[in-house]
Amino acid sequence: MAEYFIDAKGLQCPGPITQLFKQIKEAQSGDVVTIEVTDPAFKRDVESWCKKTKNELLELKEENGVIQAKIKKA
Amino acid sequence: MREDKKTIIVFSNEMDKVMAAFVIATGAAAMGDEVTMFFTFWGLNVLRDAKKKAQGKSFLEKMFGAMMPKGVEKLPLSKMNFLGIGPKLMKYMMRKKNVMMLPEMIKQAQELGIKMVACSMSMDVMGIKKEELIDGVEIGGVATYLGEAGEAGVNLFI
C-alpha cells in the first residue's frame, strides 16, 4: 500500500479538489492520500467529494488555517 | 438519467461568467463526472485561438470577427469593464490570490477529459471557422446538446 502527499496550500477552488482527483486516479485501491490545503472551503468540499466519489475520508483536521485530510482510495 | 453527467451551455463571452462555467465544469470532472460544455453565440469567442487565422471569410464575417474578443485573454467583464481596465484589475487580483487563470483552467478542463463542443449554427452566423478555434474542440448541433443534456443530472446555461 502506497502513501501520497499533496501540498495544495495557497491553491484556490477548484485547485485542491482537482489535484486530489488526479492523485487518487493514479493510486491503487487501499492507497492513502494526504492533502494539505489553506482554502477554507476545502473542509466541506472534501467531505462532499469523498461521498460522491465513494472514497473514504480517514481523517480531517485543521491547524493554524491548514486543513489536512487523509483519504483512502476505495 | 445519469447523476454523473453534467452539461453547461456557455452563451456568454464575459470573463467572469466564463470563469464560473469552468470552475463548475472542472469541479464536476474532479468529482468523477462526465462533463460536456457547449459554446454557442458569444461563448464561441472563448474558443478562438488568438494565433490562428481562417481563410475565405467574407467582408461581413471579417468585420464581425474584428469586433468580437479574439480568444480567452481578451474577454470583457460583465460588470465594471471600464474599457478593459476591469479585466486587467481582476486578473491582477486573481494572480495575487493564486486563483487559476482562464487559459490554465481550459487546459486543465481538457486534461480532465471535459468535452468542449462548438455550436455549428452560431459559428456560421458569426462567421467563425473551425480553423480558428483552439485544438481539441468538437463541432456539434442542437441534437448533440440535447442528447447529452437528456442524460445529464445537471444542465446549466451561462
Short mmCIF file of C-alpha atoms in Angstrom, two decimals, chain A residues 11 15 17 27-30 32-33 35 37-39 43-44 47 50-55 62-64 67 69 73:
data_model
loop_
_atom_site.label_atom_id
_atom_site.label_comp_id
_atom_site.label_asym_id
_atom_site.label_seq_id
_atom_site.Cartn_x
_atom_site.Cartn_y
_atom_site.Cartn_z
CA LEU A 11 -4.33 26.99 -4.09
CA GLY A 15 -7.38 23.58 -7.50
CA ILE A 17 -10.03 19.09 -5.48
CA ALA A 27 -3.34 5.49 -6.89
CA GLN A 28 -4.31 1.89 -6.27
CA SER A 29 -7.24 0.74 -4.18
CA GLY A 30 -6.31 0.97 -0.49
CA VAL A 32 -3.81 6.67 1.26
CA VAL A 33 -3.52 10.25 0.05
CA ILE A 35 -3.53 16.59 1.28
CA VAL A 37 -5.00 22.92 1.88
CA THR A 38 -5.44 26.50 3.02
CA ASP A 39 -8.67 27.22 1.11
CA LYS A 43 -13.27 21.20 4.66
CA ARG A 44 -16.78 20.90 3.30
CA GLU A 47 -16.48 15.64 2.53
CA CYS A 50 -15.48 11.65 -0.78
CA LYS A 51 -19.21 10.98 -0.54
CA LYS A 52 -19.60 11.42 -4.28
CA THR A 53 -16.51 9.50 -5.38
CA LYS A 54 -17.02 6.79 -2.71
CA ASN A 55 -13.50 7.17 -1.34
CA GLU A 62 -7.47 21.93 10.84
CA GLU A 63 -4.49 23.56 12.44
CA ASN A 64 -3.37 27.18 12.09
CA ILE A 67 -6.76 21.80 6.61
CA ALA A 69 -7.31 15.43 5.01
CA LYS A 73 -8.89 5.09 -2.20
#
